[in-house]
PDB file of C-alpha atoms in Angstrom:
ATOM      1  CA  MET O 292     -18.261  -0.300  32.789  1.00  0.00           C
ATOM      2  CA  VAL O 293     -20.984  -0.898  30.207  1.00  0.00           C
ATOM      3  CA  ASP O 294     -21.914  -4.471  29.325  1.00  0.00           C
ATOM      4  CA  LEU O 295     -20.623  -5.143  25.819  1.00  0.00           C
ATOM      5  CA  GLN O 296     -24.055  -6.385  24.789  1.00  0.00           C
ATOM      6  CA  ASP O 297     -25.607  -3.103  25.905  1.00  0.00           C
ATOM      7  CA  LEU O 298     -23.579  -0.815  23.662  1.00  0.00           C
ATOM      8  CA  THR O 299     -26.511   0.529  21.650  1.00  0.00           C
ATOM      9  CA  SER O 300     -28.569   1.689  24.622  1.00  0.00           C
ATOM     10  CA  THR O 301     -25.510   3.184  26.334  1.00  0.00           C
ATOM     11  CA  THR O 302     -24.536   5.047  23.171  1.00  0.00           C
ATOM     12  CA  ILE O 303     -28.034   6.449  22.704  1.00  0.00           C
ATOM     13  CA  ARG O 304     -28.202   7.395  26.411  1.00  0.00           C
ATOM     14  CA  LEU O 305     -24.955   9.357  26.256  1.00  0.00           C
ATOM     15  CA  ILE O 306     -26.014  11.119  23.054  1.00  0.00           C
ATOM     16  CA  ARG O 307     -29.347  12.041  24.660  1.00  0.00           C
ATOM     17  CA  ASP O 308     -28.094  12.987  28.116  1.00  0.00           C
ATOM     18  CA  TYR O 309     -25.259  15.159  26.845  1.00  0.00           C
ATOM     19  CA  ARG O 310     -27.155  16.461  23.809  1.00  0.00           C
ATOM     20  CA  VAL O 311     -24.425  15.309  21.459  1.00  0.00           C
ATOM     21  CA  ARG O 312     -24.665  16.674  17.944  1.00  0.00           C
ATOM     22  CA  ILE O 313     -23.315  14.085  15.547  1.00  0.00           C
ATOM     23  CA  LYS O 314     -21.180  15.763  12.883  1.00  0.00           C
ATOM     24  CA  LYS O 315     -21.316  14.134   9.451  1.00  0.00           C
ATOM     25  CA  ARG O 316     -18.363  16.223   8.249  1.00  0.00           C
ATOM     26  CA  LEU O 317     -16.195  14.460  10.855  1.00  0.00           C
ATOM     27  CA  SER O 318     -17.489  11.007   9.843  1.00  0.00           C
ATOM     28  CA  GLN O 319     -18.741  10.309  13.364  1.00  0.00           C
ATOM     29  CA  HIS O 320     -20.074   6.743  13.654  1.00  0.00           C
ATOM     30  CA  PHE O 321     -19.998   5.038  17.064  1.00  0.00           C
ATOM     31  CA  VAL O 322     -19.443   1.284  17.446  1.00  0.00           C
ATOM     32  CA  VAL O 323     -22.510  -0.468  18.886  1.00  0.00           C
ATOM     33  CA  ASP O 324     -21.675  -4.079  17.969  1.00  0.00           C
ATOM     34  CA  TYR O 325     -20.271  -6.067  20.914  1.00  0.00           C
ATOM     35  CA  ARG O 326     -18.749  -8.582  18.470  1.00  0.00           C
ATOM     36  CA  LEU O 327     -16.672  -5.816  16.879  1.00  0.00           C
ATOM     37  CA  VAL O 328     -15.474  -4.449  20.230  1.00  0.00           C
ATOM     38  CA  SER O 329     -14.658  -7.996  21.390  1.00  0.00           C
ATOM     39  CA  GLU O 330     -12.577  -8.616  18.266  1.00  0.00           C
ATOM     40  CA  LEU O 331     -10.698  -5.345  18.736  1.00  0.00           C
ATOM     41  CA  LEU O 332      -9.942  -6.180  22.374  1.00  0.00           C
ATOM     42  CA  ASP O 333      -8.806  -9.715  21.507  1.00  0.00           C
ATOM     43  CA  ALA O 334      -6.439  -8.326  18.864  1.00  0.00           C
ATOM     44  CA  ILE O 335      -5.099  -5.703  21.264  1.00  0.00           C
ATOM     45  CA  LEU O 336      -4.483  -8.236  24.047  1.00  0.00           C
ATOM     46  CA  ARG O 337      -2.104 -10.149  21.775  1.00  0.00           C
ATOM     47  CA  PHE O 338       0.349  -7.237  22.072  1.00  0.00           C
ATOM     48  CA  LYS O 339       0.009  -6.835  25.865  1.00  0.00           C
ATOM     49  CA  PRO O 340       0.416  -3.055  25.553  1.00  0.00           C
ATOM     50  CA  LYS O 341       1.245  -0.757  28.439  1.00  0.00           C
ATOM     51  CA  PHE O 342       0.783   2.502  26.508  1.00  0.00           C
ATOM     52  CA  VAL O 343      -2.032   2.834  23.966  1.00  0.00           C
ATOM     53  CA  VAL O 344      -2.892   5.799  21.745  1.00  0.00           C
ATOM     54  CA  GLU O 345      -6.501   5.920  20.578  1.00  0.00           C
ATOM     55  CA  VAL O 346      -7.331   8.192  17.645  1.00  0.00           C
ATOM     56  CA  GLY O 347     -10.971   9.258  17.768  1.00  0.00           C
ATOM     57  CA  THR O 348     -12.249   9.040  21.345  1.00  0.00           C
ATOM     58  CA  GLY O 349     -15.892   9.340  20.400  1.00  0.00           C
ATOM     59  CA  LEU O 350     -18.082   8.890  23.466  1.00  0.00           C
ATOM     60  CA  GLY O 351     -15.286   7.140  25.370  1.00  0.00           C
ATOM     61  CA  ILE O 352     -16.872   3.684  25.492  1.00  0.00           C
ATOM     62  CA  LEU O 353     -14.029   1.836  23.725  1.00  0.00           C
ATOM     63  CA  THR O 354     -11.589   4.031  25.674  1.00  0.00           C
ATOM     64  CA  THR O 355     -12.757   2.527  28.961  1.00  0.00           C
ATOM     65  CA  TYR O 356     -12.021  -0.976  27.722  1.00  0.00           C
ATOM     66  CA  LEU O 357      -8.575   0.077  26.481  1.00  0.00           C
ATOM     67  CA  ALA O 358      -7.844   1.400  29.973  1.00  0.00           C
ATOM     68  CA  SER O 359      -8.924  -1.915  31.488  1.00  0.00           C
ATOM     69  CA  ILE O 360      -6.320  -3.871  29.475  1.00  0.00           C
ATOM     70  CA  SER O 361      -3.405  -1.388  29.552  1.00  0.00           C
ATOM     71  CA  LYS O 362      -1.682   0.866  32.060  1.00  0.00           C
ATOM     72  CA  TYR O 363      -2.165   4.171  30.264  1.00  0.00           C
ATOM     73  CA  VAL O 364      -4.301   5.474  27.380  1.00  0.00           C
ATOM     74  CA  VAL O 365      -3.969   8.741  25.505  1.00  0.00           C
ATOM     75  CA  SER O 366      -7.145   9.252  23.498  1.00  0.00           C
ATOM     76  CA  ILE O 367      -7.219  12.023  20.902  1.00  0.00           C
ATOM     77  CA  GLU O 368     -10.475  13.657  19.832  1.00  0.00           C
ATOM     78  CA  LEU O 369     -10.876  16.517  17.365  1.00  0.00           C
ATOM     79  CA  ASP O 370     -14.411  17.393  18.494  1.00  0.00           C
ATOM     80  CA  SER O 371     -14.096  19.260  21.794  1.00  0.00           C
ATOM     81  CA  SER O 372     -17.726  18.602  22.772  1.00  0.00           C
ATOM     82  CA  LEU O 373     -17.234  14.843  22.346  1.00  0.00           C
ATOM     83  CA  ALA O 374     -13.976  15.010  24.283  1.00  0.00           C
ATOM     84  CA  GLU O 375     -15.862  16.572  27.200  1.00  0.00           C
ATOM     85  CA  VAL O 376     -18.478  13.796  27.143  1.00  0.00           C
ATOM     86  CA  ALA O 377     -15.794  11.094  26.920  1.00  0.00           C
ATOM     87  CA  THR O 378     -13.846  12.556  29.841  1.00  0.00           C
ATOM     88  CA  LYS O 379     -16.946  12.441  32.035  1.00  0.00           C
ATOM     89  CA  TYR O 380     -17.739   8.904  30.905  1.00  0.00           C
ATOM     90  CA  VAL O 381     -14.296   7.397  31.605  1.00  0.00           C
ATOM     91  CA  TYR O 382     -14.490   8.762  35.163  1.00  0.00           C
ATOM     92  CA  GLU O 383     -18.025   7.449  35.485  1.00  0.00           C
ATOM     93  CA  ALA O 384     -16.647   4.048  34.412  1.00  0.00           C
ATOM     94  CA  GLY O 385     -13.927   4.211  37.069  1.00  0.00           C
ATOM     95  CA  VAL O 386     -10.866   4.380  34.792  1.00  0.00           C
ATOM     96  CA  GLY O 387     -10.357   8.136  34.555  1.00  0.00           C
ATOM     97  CA  SER O 388      -6.990   8.021  36.338  1.00  0.00           C
ATOM     98  CA  LYS O 389      -5.580   5.850  33.517  1.00  0.00           C
ATOM     99  CA  VAL O 390      -6.845   7.981  30.627  1.00  0.00           C
ATOM    100  CA  ASP O 391      -5.883  11.343  29.188  1.00  0.00           C
ATOM    101  CA  VAL O 392      -8.359  12.689  26.640  1.00  0.00           C
ATOM    102  CA  VAL O 393      -6.542  15.160  24.393  1.00  0.00           C
ATOM    103  CA  ILE O 394      -8.372  17.620  22.151  1.00  0.00           C
ATOM    104  CA  GLY O 395      -6.548  17.788  18.836  1.00  0.00           C
ATOM    105  CA  ASP O 396      -5.876  16.367  15.402  1.00  0.00           C
ATOM    106  CA  GLY O 397      -4.828  12.745  15.870  1.00  0.00           C
ATOM    107  CA  VAL O 398      -3.226  12.582  12.427  1.00  0.00           C
ATOM    108  CA  LYS O 399      -0.816  15.400  13.310  1.00  0.00           C
ATOM    109  CA  LEU O 400      -0.250  14.499  16.954  1.00  0.00           C
ATOM    110  CA  LEU O 401       0.510  10.875  16.216  1.00  0.00           C
ATOM    111  CA  ARG O 402       3.256  11.757  13.769  1.00  0.00           C
ATOM    112  CA  GLY O 403       4.929  14.507  15.757  1.00  0.00           C
ATOM    113  CA  GLY O 404       3.726  14.469  19.350  1.00  0.00           C
ATOM    114  CA  PHE O 405       4.419  10.982  20.659  1.00  0.00           C
ATOM    115  CA  ARG O 406       7.416   8.694  21.028  1.00  0.00           C
ATOM    116  CA  ASP O 407       7.632   5.018  21.897  1.00  0.00           C
ATOM    117  CA  VAL O 408       3.989   4.314  21.105  1.00  0.00           C
ATOM    118  CA  GLU O 409       3.343   0.613  21.501  1.00  0.00           C
ATOM    119  CA  LEU O 410      -0.092   0.439  19.938  1.00  0.00           C
ATOM    120  CA  VAL O 411      -2.484   2.691  18.023  1.00  0.00           C
ATOM    121  CA  VAL O 412      -6.196   1.893  18.119  1.00  0.00           C
ATOM    122  CA  SER O 413      -8.866   3.607  16.060  1.00  0.00           C
ATOM    123  CA  ASN O 414     -12.350   3.236  14.701  1.00  0.00           C
ATOM    124  CA  VAL O 415     -11.018   5.322  11.836  1.00  0.00           C
ATOM    125  CA  PRO O 416     -13.135   8.285  10.693  1.00  0.00           C
ATOM    126  CA  TYR O 417     -13.587   7.697   6.969  1.00  0.00           C
ATOM    127  CA  ASN O 418     -12.541  11.228   6.057  1.00  0.00           C
ATOM    128  CA  VAL O 419      -8.997  10.792   7.441  1.00  0.00           C
ATOM    129  CA  THR O 420      -8.245   7.163   6.575  1.00  0.00           C
ATOM    130  CA  GLY O 421      -5.295   7.762   4.237  1.00  0.00           C
ATOM    131  CA  PRO O 422      -3.610  10.487   6.323  1.00  0.00           C
ATOM    132  CA  LEU O 423      -4.030   8.476   9.535  1.00  0.00           C
ATOM    133  CA  ILE O 424      -2.469   5.336   8.068  1.00  0.00           C
ATOM    134  CA  ASN O 425       0.382   7.465   6.769  1.00  0.00           C
ATOM    135  CA  SER O 426       0.906   8.903  10.261  1.00  0.00           C
ATOM    136  CA  ILE O 427       0.854   5.411  11.772  1.00  0.00           C
ATOM    137  CA  ILE O 428       3.638   4.378   9.396  1.00  0.00           C
ATOM    138  CA  LYS O 429       5.728   7.426  10.272  1.00  0.00           C
ATOM    139  CA  SER O 430       5.078   7.254  14.025  1.00  0.00           C
ATOM    140  CA  ASN O 431       7.082   4.001  14.225  1.00  0.00           C
ATOM    141  CA  CYS O 432       4.465   2.567  16.571  1.00  0.00           C
ATOM    142  CA  ARG O 433       4.881  -1.160  17.096  1.00  0.00           C
ATOM    143  CA  ALA O 434       1.403  -2.080  15.892  1.00  0.00           C
ATOM    144  CA  ALA O 435      -2.080  -0.770  15.132  1.00  0.00           C
ATOM    145  CA  VAL O 436      -5.564  -2.245  15.457  1.00  0.00           C
ATOM    146  CA  LEU O 437      -8.030  -0.395  13.243  1.00  0.00           C
ATOM    147  CA  THR O 438     -11.556  -0.493  11.879  1.00  0.00           C
ATOM    148  CA  LEU O 439     -11.515   0.672   8.262  1.00  0.00           C
ATOM    149  CA  GLN O 440     -13.874   0.922   5.334  1.00  0.00           C
ATOM    150  CA  LYS O 441     -13.944  -2.476   3.619  1.00  0.00           C
ATOM    151  CA  GLU O 442     -12.783  -0.886   0.357  1.00  0.00           C
ATOM    152  CA  VAL O 443      -9.674   0.549   2.035  1.00  0.00           C
ATOM    153  CA  ALA O 444      -8.940  -2.709   3.865  1.00  0.00           C
ATOM    154  CA  ASP O 445      -9.125  -4.557   0.539  1.00  0.00           C
ATOM    155  CA  ARG O 446      -6.623  -2.127  -0.974  1.00  0.00           C
ATOM    156  CA  LEU O 447      -4.126  -2.917   1.781  1.00  0.00           C
ATOM    157  CA  ILE O 448      -3.932  -6.562   0.651  1.00  0.00           C
ATOM    158  CA  ALA O 449      -4.292  -5.948  -3.091  1.00  0.00           C
ATOM    159  CA  THR O 450      -1.897  -7.820  -5.376  1.00  0.00           C
ATOM    160  CA  PRO O 451       0.203  -6.312  -8.193  1.00  0.00           C
ATOM    161  CA  GLY O 452      -1.861  -5.995 -11.352  1.00  0.00           C
ATOM    162  CA  SER O 453      -5.186  -5.854  -9.516  1.00  0.00           C
ATOM    163  CA  ARG O 454      -7.507  -2.868  -9.554  1.00  0.00           C
ATOM    164  CA  GLY O 455      -6.964  -2.044  -5.877  1.00  0.00           C
ATOM    165  CA  TYR O 456      -3.157  -2.124  -6.001  1.00  0.00           C
ATOM    166  CA  SER O 457      -2.109   1.432  -5.191  1.00  0.00           C
ATOM    167  CA  ARG O 458       0.383   3.746  -3.569  1.00  0.00           C
ATOM    168  CA  LEU O 459      -1.301   3.029  -0.224  1.00  0.00           C
ATOM    169  CA  THR O 460      -0.784  -0.718  -0.754  1.00  0.00           C
ATOM    170  CA  VAL O 461       2.918  -0.216  -1.380  1.00  0.00           C
ATOM    171  CA  MET O 462       3.524   2.190   1.493  1.00  0.00           C
ATOM    172  CA  VAL O 463       1.694   0.113   4.086  1.00  0.00           C
ATOM    173  CA  ASN O 464       3.224  -3.210   3.085  1.00  0.00           C
ATOM    174  CA  THR O 465       6.732  -1.762   2.949  1.00  0.00           C
ATOM    175  CA  PHE O 466       6.567  -0.902   6.651  1.00  0.00           C
ATOM    176  CA  MET O 467       3.818  -3.055   8.155  1.00  0.00           C
ATOM    177  CA  ASN O 468       2.496  -6.590   8.010  1.00  0.00           C
ATOM    178  CA  VAL O 469      -1.238  -6.543   7.259  1.00  0.00           C
ATOM    179  CA  GLU O 470      -3.684  -8.984   8.849  1.00  0.00           C
ATOM    180  CA  LEU O 471      -7.371  -8.892   7.949  1.00  0.00           C
ATOM    181  CA  GLY O 472     -10.018  -9.350  10.619  1.00  0.00           C
ATOM    182  CA  GLY O 473     -13.787  -9.578  10.628  1.00  0.00           C
ATOM    183  CA  LEU O 474     -16.219  -7.861   8.273  1.00  0.00           C
ATOM    184  CA  TYR O 475     -19.011  -5.728   9.777  1.00  0.00           C
ATOM    185  CA  SER O 476     -22.139  -4.249   8.233  1.00  0.00           C
ATOM    186  CA  PRO O 477     -23.362  -0.676   8.711  1.00  0.00           C
ATOM    187  CA  LYS O 478     -25.633  -2.007  11.513  1.00  0.00           C
ATOM    188  CA  SER O 479     -22.531  -2.269  13.705  1.00  0.00           C
ATOM    189  CA  PHE O 480     -22.423   1.528  14.033  1.00  0.00           C
ATOM    190  CA  TYR O 481     -24.655   4.377  15.157  1.00  0.00           C
ATOM    191  CA  PRO O 482     -25.545   6.243  13.066  1.00  0.00           C
ATOM    192  CA  LYS O 483     -25.197   3.710  10.243  1.00  0.00           C
ATOM    193  CA  PRO O 484     -22.562   4.532   7.603  1.00  0.00           C
ATOM    194  CA  LYS O 485     -23.224   3.714   3.953  1.00  0.00           C
ATOM    195  CA  VAL O 486     -20.487   1.084   3.680  1.00  0.00           C
ATOM    196  CA  SER O 487     -19.268  -2.035   5.463  1.00  0.00           C
ATOM    197  CA  SER O 488     -16.157  -1.996   7.636  1.00  0.00           C
ATOM    198  CA  ARG O 489     -13.345  -4.381   8.446  1.00  0.00           C
ATOM    199  CA  VAL O 490     -10.911  -4.877  11.295  1.00  0.00           C
ATOM    200  CA  ILE O 491      -7.236  -4.878  10.347  1.00  0.00           C
ATOM    201  CA  VAL O 492      -4.106  -5.420  12.396  1.00  0.00           C
ATOM    202  CA  LEU O 493      -0.843  -3.768  11.340  1.00  0.00           C
ATOM    203  CA  ARG O 494       2.449  -5.023  12.740  1.00  0.00           C
ATOM    204  CA  ARG O 495       5.752  -3.177  12.250  1.00  0.00           C
ATOM    205  CA  VAL O 496       8.298  -4.850   9.956  1.00  0.00           C
ATOM    206  CA  ARG O 497      10.470  -1.860   8.995  1.00  0.00           C
ATOM    207  CA  GLU O 498      11.246   1.440  10.737  1.00  0.00           C
ATOM    208  CA  TRP O 499      10.460   4.769   9.099  1.00  0.00           C
ATOM    209  CA  GLY O 500      13.318   7.269   8.798  1.00  0.00           C
ATOM    210  CA  ASP O 501      14.207  10.371   6.804  1.00  0.00           C
ATOM    211  CA  GLU O 502      15.857   8.225   4.143  1.00  0.00           C
ATOM    212  CA  TRP O 503      12.409   6.924   3.176  1.00  0.00           C
ATOM    213  CA  VAL O 504      11.070  10.347   2.182  1.00  0.00           C
ATOM    214  CA  VAL O 505      12.618   9.923  -1.267  1.00  0.00           C
ATOM    215  CA  PHE O 506      11.019   6.482  -1.587  1.00  0.00           C
ATOM    216  CA  GLU O 507       7.619   7.962  -0.710  1.00  0.00           C
ATOM    217  CA  ASP O 508       8.104  10.682  -3.344  1.00  0.00           C
ATOM    218  CA  LEU O 509       9.094   8.071  -5.931  1.00  0.00           C
ATOM    219  CA  ILE O 510       6.045   5.903  -5.230  1.00  0.00           C
ATOM    220  CA  ARG O 511       3.739   8.931  -5.335  1.00  0.00           C
ATOM    221  CA  CYS O 512       5.147   9.988  -8.714  1.00  0.00           C
ATOM    222  CA  LEU O 513       4.937   6.481 -10.187  1.00  0.00           C
ATOM    223  CA  PHE O 514       1.389   5.773  -9.040  1.00  0.00           C
ATOM    224  CA  ASN O 515       0.104   9.091 -10.311  1.00  0.00           C
ATOM    225  CA  GLN O 516       0.480   7.350 -13.687  1.00  0.00           C
ATOM    226  CA  LYS O 517      -0.064   3.765 -12.564  1.00  0.00           C
ATOM    227  CA  ARG O 518      -1.551   2.490 -15.849  1.00  0.00           C
ATOM    228  CA  LYS O 519       1.398   3.596 -17.975  1.00  0.00           C
ATOM    229  CA  LEU O 520       4.520   1.613 -18.812  1.00  0.00           C
ATOM    230  CA  ALA O 521       6.809   1.733 -15.806  1.00  0.00           C
ATOM    231  CA  MET O 522       9.937   2.570 -17.792  1.00  0.00           C
ATOM    232  CA  LYS O 523       8.321   5.634 -19.369  1.00  0.00           C
ATOM    233  CA  VAL O 524       7.071   6.867 -16.011  1.00  0.00           C
ATOM    234  CA  LEU O 525      10.467   6.299 -14.384  1.00  0.00           C
ATOM    235  CA  ARG O 526      12.068   8.600 -16.960  1.00  0.00           C
ATOM    236  CA  ARG O 527       9.685  11.350 -15.841  1.00  0.00           C
ATOM    237  CA  CYS O 528      10.057  10.710 -12.116  1.00  0.00           C
ATOM    238  CA  VAL O 529      13.828  10.373 -11.758  1.00  0.00           C
ATOM    239  CA  GLU O 530      17.098  10.893 -13.521  1.00  0.00           C
ATOM    240  CA  VAL O 531      17.541   7.311 -14.651  1.00  0.00           C
ATOM    241  CA  CYS O 532      21.050   6.082 -13.934  1.00  0.00           C
ATOM    242  CA  ASP O 533      21.191   2.822 -15.887  1.00  0.00           C
ATOM    243  CA  GLU O 534      18.248   2.047 -18.143  1.00  0.00           C
ATOM    244  CA  SER O 535      19.493  -1.413 -19.038  1.00  0.00           C
ATOM    245  CA  ILE O 536      19.340  -2.549 -15.392  1.00  0.00           C
ATOM    246  CA  LEU O 537      15.997  -0.835 -14.843  1.00  0.00           C
ATOM    247  CA  ASN O 538      14.594  -2.476 -17.960  1.00  0.00           C
ATOM    248  CA  ASP O 539      15.573  -5.851 -16.519  1.00  0.00           C
ATOM    249  CA  LEU O 540      13.682  -4.980 -13.344  1.00  0.00           C
ATOM    250  CA  VAL O 541      10.459  -3.659 -14.880  1.00  0.00           C
ATOM    251  CA  ARG O 542      10.360  -6.130 -17.816  1.00  0.00           C
ATOM    252  CA  GLY O 543       7.915  -4.098 -19.879  1.00  0.00           C
ATOM    253  CA  ARG O 544       5.332  -3.972 -17.086  1.00  0.00           C
ATOM    254  CA  ARG O 545       3.064  -1.112 -16.170  1.00  0.00           C
ATOM    255  CA  VAL O 546       3.476   0.665 -12.833  1.00  0.00           C
ATOM    256  CA  TYR O 547       0.540  -1.087 -11.135  1.00  0.00           C
ATOM    257  CA  GLU O 548       1.999  -4.470 -12.122  1.00  0.00           C
ATOM    258  CA  LEU O 549       5.271  -3.961 -10.244  1.00  0.00           C
ATOM    259  CA  PRO O 550       5.649  -5.999  -7.020  1.00  0.00           C
ATOM    260  CA  ILE O 551       6.798  -4.177  -3.897  1.00  0.00           C
ATOM    261  CA  ASP O 552      10.164  -5.984  -3.936  1.00  0.00           C
ATOM    262  CA  THR O 553      10.775  -4.646  -7.451  1.00  0.00           C
ATOM    263  CA  LEU O 554       9.881  -1.107  -6.372  1.00  0.00           C
ATOM    264  CA  LEU O 555      12.295  -1.396  -3.443  1.00  0.00           C
ATOM    265  CA  ASN O 556      15.027  -2.644  -5.783  1.00  0.00           C
ATOM    266  CA  ILE O 557      14.429   0.309  -8.102  1.00  0.00           C
ATOM    267  CA  TYR O 558      14.687   2.698  -5.162  1.00  0.00           C
ATOM    268  CA  SER O 559      17.889   1.029  -3.970  1.00  0.00           C
ATOM    269  CA  LEU O 560      19.419   1.115  -7.436  1.00  0.00           C
ATOM    270  CA  ILE O 561      18.583   4.738  -8.228  1.00  0.00           C
ATOM    271  CA  TYR O 562      19.421   6.226  -4.847  1.00  0.00           C
ATOM    272  CA  GLY O 563      22.102   3.841  -3.642  1.00  0.00           C
ATOM    273  CA  ARG O 564      20.178   2.831  -0.528  1.00  0.00           C
ATOM    274  CA  ARG O 565      20.948  -0.382   1.305  1.00  0.00           C
ATOM    275  CA  LEU O 566      17.731  -2.138   2.312  1.00  0.00           C
TER     276      LEU O 566
END
């Protein structure tokens, strides 16, 4: 297994030896910072997972470390040529019997192809950040350890009334507890992206079920007009049942000023859901 402090040379060797063509359209950036990998592994070890799903196998370097701290890893890679390289590398590293590299769309497979996932790990490709987080929520995995664009990570902890407070903020924090980790510059990746990245840890606090589809639709409708008065937007999004009660809840605020607890109360009131 590669020395963590030798990630850059190992990455470049694999790219050279296997003639890997890095695809910008797939947002392919490989981690070469041992501090980042060490932080990911430390966060993962807290959960003591037996079964890990990795989304975005890349060259398979992180995959080998996941196999060393769990019993079984399913690693999903959209790029078939990278999946071939990663498969060879995990066997070269001596952990091939504990890893299945699956060629496919991790966003789709995570939501519909797996059950009882303990932990999802991903150096998230920037082009699928939103859809992947949405799939993590709906997979009902116990936890996730991710590397995200700093801007997206900041949105996950945004407060009501702030610029970053969004539909993503509400959806994630309704179902997961968000913990921020370290901040990493573009130098932590090869090739270098244009933005900094941050580690985040998501821990399940509420299960996803079919009853939450209506809540998701409500939040999407509201935040499509997030700067407008909440009461006016509610009239467009739903058949309002009791405006006097809703007025007490929204108190003249705009959509992006509504706390998550208030949004949950609105959902419960309109649709008669017990939370």
